Amino acid sequence: MKMKVLKFGGTSVGSVENMNNVKNIINDGQRKVVVLSAMSGTTNQLVAIAQDIAEKNPNEAIDKINKLNETYFTAIDKLLRNKKLNEDVKSYVSGIFNFLVESTYKEYSETIENQIVAQGELLSTYMFNSYLNQEGVSSALLPALSFMRIDEFTEPDYNYIESNFKDVFENVEESEIYITQGFICLDINGEISNLQRGGSDYTATIIGAAIKAEEVQIWTDIDGMHNNDPRYVDNTKPISNLSFDEAAELAYFGAKILHPQTVTPVRTDNIPVRLKNTMNPEAYGTLISSKTSVNGVKAIAAKDNITAIKIKSARMLQAHGFLKKVFEIFESYKTSIDMITTSEVAVSLTIDDDKNLDKILVELEKIATIEVDKNQSIVCLVGHSVVNHQDTFKLFQILQDVKIRMISYGGSNNNISLLIDTKHKITTLQKLNNYLFELVTL
Ligand code: ADP
Ligand code: ASP
Ligand code: MG
């Protein structure tokens, strides 16, 4: 029988009240896989602890570890009234906090950082599994590190995941609810790694693809994908239906509700993804499926920390092979390009990973003159056939006071991207919202 995969984010498991909501949502008599994030705030704290170790501030790391330990013990006392379970969970949690303290004596390495940030999901899943046990709900833990692995290109190793998930699943005691950790995985060398921040969404769809799930549900703290970023814009509204293409564009271009890769694993098998609100389960949320619906701008998202690079060369004029050389430089530093525009003498492009920027610039300067603009944002308008819609032509009018650094139109029918300075992001998003969705007239 096909199962569903349900993922609950940090807020959903962030308090005893919310864990109780999660219990009520999943306890419906159907067998399912439940993927959990770390309790909200924990991963940020773990990243900060690793940072302290990297900066050789062990005392600050220990201070943070002690505070976090206290928070967990308070939560455990509230969550687990059953004495035996309470003691068992405290002993497990103490083991993790001892490990964190020991890490502060060690020399920083990326492996140590990855081990540290992985602890959040181990904590939340162990606690929640014991809570279900206390409440008489049949559940078992599936350790993600026994089946979740990425390859040398940091892509999920689907064959490994599928066969190892099956093994783990078949060997654990039969239950109604199978709980596993989001975000964490092993890398090609067998070291603990992760799927990047927000990666529990990705875990859920990777498992969904591996077990050919009936549906993947992402439960969070908002009633689905909104038509604009609710952190910056007033009056945003949930969108009830999105196609895989639309959802992929929105996730990639900054809609934080989804990890950028979330829909990739499930789109070929056509497994629907539902976005739901743990705090308001009755709300419809968003259904992501292969169905395309109305044309026009459906949603707007923005991605920050973008660097724009203008590459100017007189030799570019009528010179074939110039772009190839440019792309090869980015390729050799494994840096992907998001937006690109060209003219006869220059090409402008954007990257979001500037780890190797200095080295890239040294190479580019050998063939062209370079200008770099940091602190840029890509504002992305997404919707089926958006490029053909009448509203699209109003864009320049709506944004007449905003300096647009680059524009990408027609790369796909579903996406128009604008590059602006991040300091204009909020006003740009709000203006687009007013004129495109609130029907304020120009
Ligand atoms: P979780 O911890 O459950 O994974 P996240 O914080 O990662 O939750 O994602 C949910 C948050 O995403 C929302 O609270 C909201 O602030 C933010 N968000 C950004 N853009 C959007 C959008 N277009 N629609 C809905 N939420 C969005
Ligand atoms: N706990 C991880 C993070 O905060 C993964 C997740 O929440 O999806 O990034
Ligand atoms: Mg998230």
Coordinates of C-alpha atoms in Angstrom, one line a residue, residues 152-442:
E152 CA 30.2 13.3 -5.1
F153 CA 28.1 16.1 -6.8
T154 CA 26.0 16.5 -3.6
E155 CA 23.0 15.0 -5.4
P156 CA 20.8 12.4 -3.6
D157 CA 22.0 8.9 -4.4
Y158 CA 18.6 7.5 -5.2
N159 CA 19.6 3.9 -5.7
Y160 CA 21.3 3.7 -2.4
I161 CA 18.5 5.6 -0.6
E162 CA 15.8 3.4 -2.1
S163 CA 17.4 0.1 -1.2
N164 CA 18.7 1.2 2.3
F165 CA 15.4 2.8 3.2
K166 CA 13.7 -0.5 2.3
D167 CA 16.1 -2.4 4.6
V168 CA 15.7 -0.1 7.5
F169 CA 12.0 0.0 7.1
E170 CA 11.6 -3.8 7.0
N171 CA 13.8 -4.3 10.0
V172 CA 12.2 -1.9 12.4
E173 CA 9.3 -3.0 14.5
E174 CA 6.0 -2.7 12.6
S175 CA 4.3 0.6 13.4
E176 CA 1.8 3.1 12.2
I177 CA 4.1 6.1 12.2
Y178 CA 7.7 6.0 11.0
I179 CA 9.6 9.0 12.2
T180 CA 12.9 10.1 10.6
Q181 CA 15.2 13.1 10.6
G182 CA 15.1 15.7 7.9
F183 CA 18.1 17.6 6.6
I184 CA 20.9 15.2 7.7
C185 CA 22.6 12.7 5.4
L186 CA 25.9 11.0 4.8
D187 CA 28.3 12.2 2.1
I188 CA 30.2 10.1 -0.4
N189 CA 32.9 9.4 2.2
G190 CA 30.4 8.3 4.8
E191 CA 30.8 11.5 6.9
I192 CA 27.8 13.3 8.3
S193 CA 26.6 16.0 6.0
N194 CA 23.3 17.8 5.2
L195 CA 21.0 19.0 2.5
Q196 CA 21.7 22.7 3.2
R197 CA 19.5 25.0 5.3
G198 CA 15.8 24.2 5.1
G199 CA 16.8 20.8 3.8
S200 CA 14.1 18.8 5.6
D201 CA 11.6 19.7 2.8
Y202 CA 14.1 18.1 0.4
T203 CA 14.4 15.0 2.6
A204 CA 10.6 14.6 2.5
T205 CA 10.5 14.6 -1.3
I206 CA 13.6 12.4 -1.7
I207 CA 11.9 9.8 0.5
G208 CA 8.6 10.4 -1.4
A209 CA 10.4 9.6 -4.7
A210 CA 12.2 6.6 -3.1
I211 CA 9.0 4.9 -1.8
K212 CA 6.8 6.2 -4.7
A213 CA 4.6 7.9 -2.1
E214 CA 1.0 8.7 -2.7
E215 CA 1.6 12.3 -1.7
V216 CA 4.2 14.5 0.2
Q217 CA 2.9 17.0 2.7
I218 CA 5.0 19.9 4.0
W219 CA 3.5 21.1 7.2
T220 CA 4.7 24.6 8.3
D221 CA 3.6 27.8 10.1
I222 CA 1.6 29.4 7.2
D223 CA -1.4 28.3 5.1
G224 CA 0.5 27.4 1.9
M225 CA 2.6 29.3 -0.7
H226 CA 1.6 32.9 -0.7
N227 CA 1.6 35.1 -3.8
N228 CA 4.4 37.3 -2.3
D229 CA 6.8 37.2 0.5
P230 CA 4.8 37.6 3.7
R231 CA 7.9 38.7 5.7
Y232 CA 8.1 41.9 3.6
V233 CA 4.8 42.5 2.0
D234 CA 1.3 43.2 3.5
N235 CA -1.8 41.5 2.2
T236 CA -0.3 38.4 0.7
K237 CA -2.6 35.6 -0.1
P238 CA -2.3 31.8 -0.3
I239 CA -2.3 30.2 -3.7
S240 CA -4.4 27.0 -3.9
N241 CA -2.8 25.4 -6.9
L242 CA 0.7 25.5 -8.4
S243 CA 2.3 23.4 -11.1
F244 CA 5.6 21.7 -10.5
D245 CA 7.3 24.3 -12.8
E246 CA 5.8 27.2 -10.9
A247 CA 6.7 25.8 -7.5
A248 CA 10.2 25.0 -8.6
E249 CA 10.8 28.6 -9.9
L250 CA 9.4 30.1 -6.7
A251 CA 11.4 27.8 -4.4
Y252 CA 14.6 28.4 -6.4
F253 CA 14.1 32.2 -6.4
G254 CA 13.7 32.7 -2.7
A255 CA 10.2 31.6 -1.5
K256 CA 11.5 30.4 1.9
I257 CA 8.6 28.1 2.5
L258 CA 10.3 25.5 0.3
H259 CA 13.9 24.4 0.0
P260 CA 15.1 25.3 -3.5
Q261 CA 15.2 21.7 -4.6
T262 CA 12.0 20.5 -3.0
V263 CA 10.0 19.6 -6.1
T264 CA 12.9 18.1 -8.1
P265 CA 12.7 14.5 -6.8
V266 CA 8.9 14.2 -7.2
R267 CA 8.0 15.9 -10.5
T268 CA 9.0 13.1 -12.9
D269 CA 6.9 10.6 -10.9
N270 CA 4.1 13.1 -10.6
I271 CA 3.8 12.8 -6.8
P272 CA 1.7 15.8 -5.6
V273 CA 3.1 18.0 -2.8
R274 CA 0.7 19.7 -0.4
L275 CA 1.7 22.6 1.7
K276 CA -0.3 22.8 5.0
N277 CA -0.4 24.8 8.2
T278 CA 0.2 22.9 11.4
M279 CA -1.5 25.7 13.4
N280 CA -4.5 25.8 11.1
P281 CA -5.0 22.3 9.6
E282 CA -8.4 23.1 8.1
A283 CA -7.0 25.7 5.7
Y284 CA -6.7 24.3 2.2
G285 CA -3.0 25.3 1.8
T286 CA -1.4 24.8 -1.6
L287 CA -1.5 21.7 -3.9
I288 CA 1.6 21.4 -6.2
S289 CA 0.9 19.0 -9.0
S290 CA 1.3 18.6 -12.8
K291 CA -1.8 20.6 -13.4
T292 CA -1.3 24.0 -14.9
S293 CA -4.0 26.6 -14.4
V294 CA -4.7 30.2 -15.2
N295 CA -2.1 32.3 -17.1
G296 CA -0.5 35.4 -15.7
V297 CA 1.6 36.4 -12.7
K298 CA 0.7 34.1 -9.8
A299 CA 3.4 34.8 -7.3
I300 CA 6.5 36.9 -6.7
A301 CA 9.6 35.9 -4.8
A302 CA 13.0 37.4 -4.2
K303 CA 16.4 35.9 -3.7
D304 CA 19.1 38.0 -1.9
N305 CA 22.9 37.9 -1.7
I306 CA 23.2 38.0 -5.5
T307 CA 26.4 39.2 -7.1
A308 CA 26.2 40.7 -10.6
I309 CA 29.3 40.6 -12.9
K310 CA 29.6 42.6 -16.0
I311 CA 32.1 41.2 -18.5
K312 CA 33.1 43.7 -21.2
S313 CA 35.3 43.0 -24.1
A314 CA 35.8 44.7 -27.4
R315 CA 36.9 41.3 -28.7
M316 CA 33.5 39.9 -27.9
L317 CA 32.2 41.7 -31.0
Q318 CA 31.6 39.0 -33.5
A319 CA 33.9 36.6 -31.7
H320 CA 32.5 33.2 -31.4
G321 CA 33.7 31.1 -28.5
F322 CA 33.8 34.1 -26.1
L323 CA 30.8 33.0 -24.0
K324 CA 32.1 29.5 -24.0
K325 CA 35.3 30.7 -22.3
V326 CA 33.3 32.7 -19.8
F327 CA 31.1 29.7 -18.9
E328 CA 34.1 27.5 -18.6
I329 CA 35.6 29.7 -15.9
F330 CA 32.4 29.5 -13.8
E331 CA 32.2 25.8 -14.5
S332 CA 35.8 25.2 -13.3
Y333 CA 34.8 26.7 -9.9
K334 CA 31.5 24.9 -9.8
T335 CA 29.7 28.2 -9.6
S336 CA 26.3 28.2 -11.2
I337 CA 24.9 31.2 -13.1
D338 CA 21.3 32.4 -12.5
M339 CA 20.6 35.2 -14.8
I340 CA 22.4 36.3 -18.0
T341 CA 21.9 39.1 -20.5
T342 CA 24.1 40.0 -23.4
S343 CA 24.8 42.9 -25.7
E344 CA 27.3 43.2 -28.5
V345 CA 30.2 44.2 -26.2
A346 CA 29.3 42.9 -22.8
V347 CA 27.7 40.1 -21.0
S348 CA 26.1 40.5 -17.5
L349 CA 25.5 37.6 -15.3
T350 CA 24.6 36.8 -11.7
I351 CA 25.8 34.2 -9.2
D352 CA 24.5 33.5 -5.7
D353 CA 27.5 31.5 -4.4
D354 CA 30.5 33.9 -4.2
K355 CA 32.8 31.5 -2.4
N356 CA 35.2 31.5 -5.4
L357 CA 34.5 34.9 -6.7
D358 CA 38.0 36.2 -6.3
K359 CA 39.5 33.3 -8.2
I360 CA 36.8 33.7 -10.9
L361 CA 37.6 37.4 -11.3
V362 CA 41.3 36.7 -11.7
E363 CA 40.5 34.4 -14.6
L364 CA 37.9 36.7 -16.2
E365 CA 40.3 39.7 -16.0
K366 CA 42.6 37.8 -18.4
I367 CA 40.0 38.1 -21.1
A368 CA 37.8 41.1 -20.3
T369 CA 37.2 44.2 -18.2
I370 CA 35.1 43.3 -15.2
E371 CA 32.6 45.3 -13.0
V372 CA 31.1 43.7 -9.9
D373 CA 28.0 44.7 -8.0
K374 CA 27.3 43.0 -4.7
N375 CA 24.1 43.1 -2.6
Q376 CA 21.7 42.6 -5.4
S377 CA 18.4 40.8 -5.4
I378 CA 16.6 38.8 -8.0
V379 CA 12.9 39.6 -8.0
C380 CA 11.1 36.8 -9.8
L381 CA 7.6 36.9 -11.2
V382 CA 6.2 33.4 -11.7
G383 CA 3.1 32.1 -13.4
H384 CA 2.0 29.8 -16.2
S385 CA 2.7 31.6 -19.5
V386 CA 3.5 34.8 -17.6
V387 CA 5.5 36.2 -20.5
N388 CA 2.4 36.3 -22.7
H389 CA 0.1 38.0 -20.2
Q390 CA -1.1 41.5 -20.5
D391 CA 0.0 42.5 -17.0
T392 CA 3.6 41.8 -17.9
F393 CA 3.8 44.8 -20.2
K394 CA 2.9 47.1 -17.3
L395 CA 6.0 46.1 -15.4
F396 CA 8.2 49.0 -16.6
Q397 CA 5.4 51.4 -15.8
I398 CA 4.9 50.0 -12.3
L399 CA 8.6 50.1 -11.6
Q400 CA 9.4 53.3 -13.3
D401 CA 11.2 54.7 -10.1
V402 CA 13.2 51.5 -9.5
K403 CA 16.6 51.1 -11.1
I404 CA 16.5 47.7 -12.8
R405 CA 20.0 46.4 -13.3
M406 CA 19.1 43.3 -15.5
I407 CA 16.0 41.7 -16.8
S408 CA 15.4 38.2 -18.0
Y409 CA 12.4 37.6 -20.1
G410 CA 11.5 34.5 -22.1
G411 CA 14.1 32.1 -20.7
S412 CA 11.0 30.1 -19.7
N413 CA 7.4 31.0 -20.2
N414 CA 6.8 30.8 -16.5
N415 CA 9.4 33.3 -15.2
I416 CA 10.4 36.9 -15.5
S417 CA 13.3 37.9 -13.4
L418 CA 14.5 41.4 -12.5
L419 CA 17.8 42.2 -10.9
I420 CA 17.7 45.2 -8.5
D421 CA 19.8 46.5 -5.6
T422 CA 18.7 44.8 -2.4
K423 CA 18.0 48.2 -0.8
H424 CA 15.0 48.6 -3.2
K425 CA 13.7 45.1 -2.6
I426 CA 10.9 45.7 -0.2
T427 CA 9.4 48.7 -2.0
T428 CA 9.7 46.8 -5.3
L429 CA 7.9 43.7 -3.9
Q430 CA 5.2 45.9 -2.3
K431 CA 4.6 47.9 -5.5
L432 CA 4.3 44.8 -7.6
N433 CA 1.9 43.4 -5.1
N434 CA -0.3 46.5 -5.1
Y435 CA -0.5 46.8 -8.9
L436 CA -0.6 43.1 -9.9
F437 CA -2.6 41.6 -7.1
E438 CA -4.4 44.3 -5.3
L439 CA -5.5 45.9 -8.6
V440 CA -4.5 49.4 -7.6
T441 CA -4.6 51.3 -10.9
L442 CA -1.6 53.0 -12.4

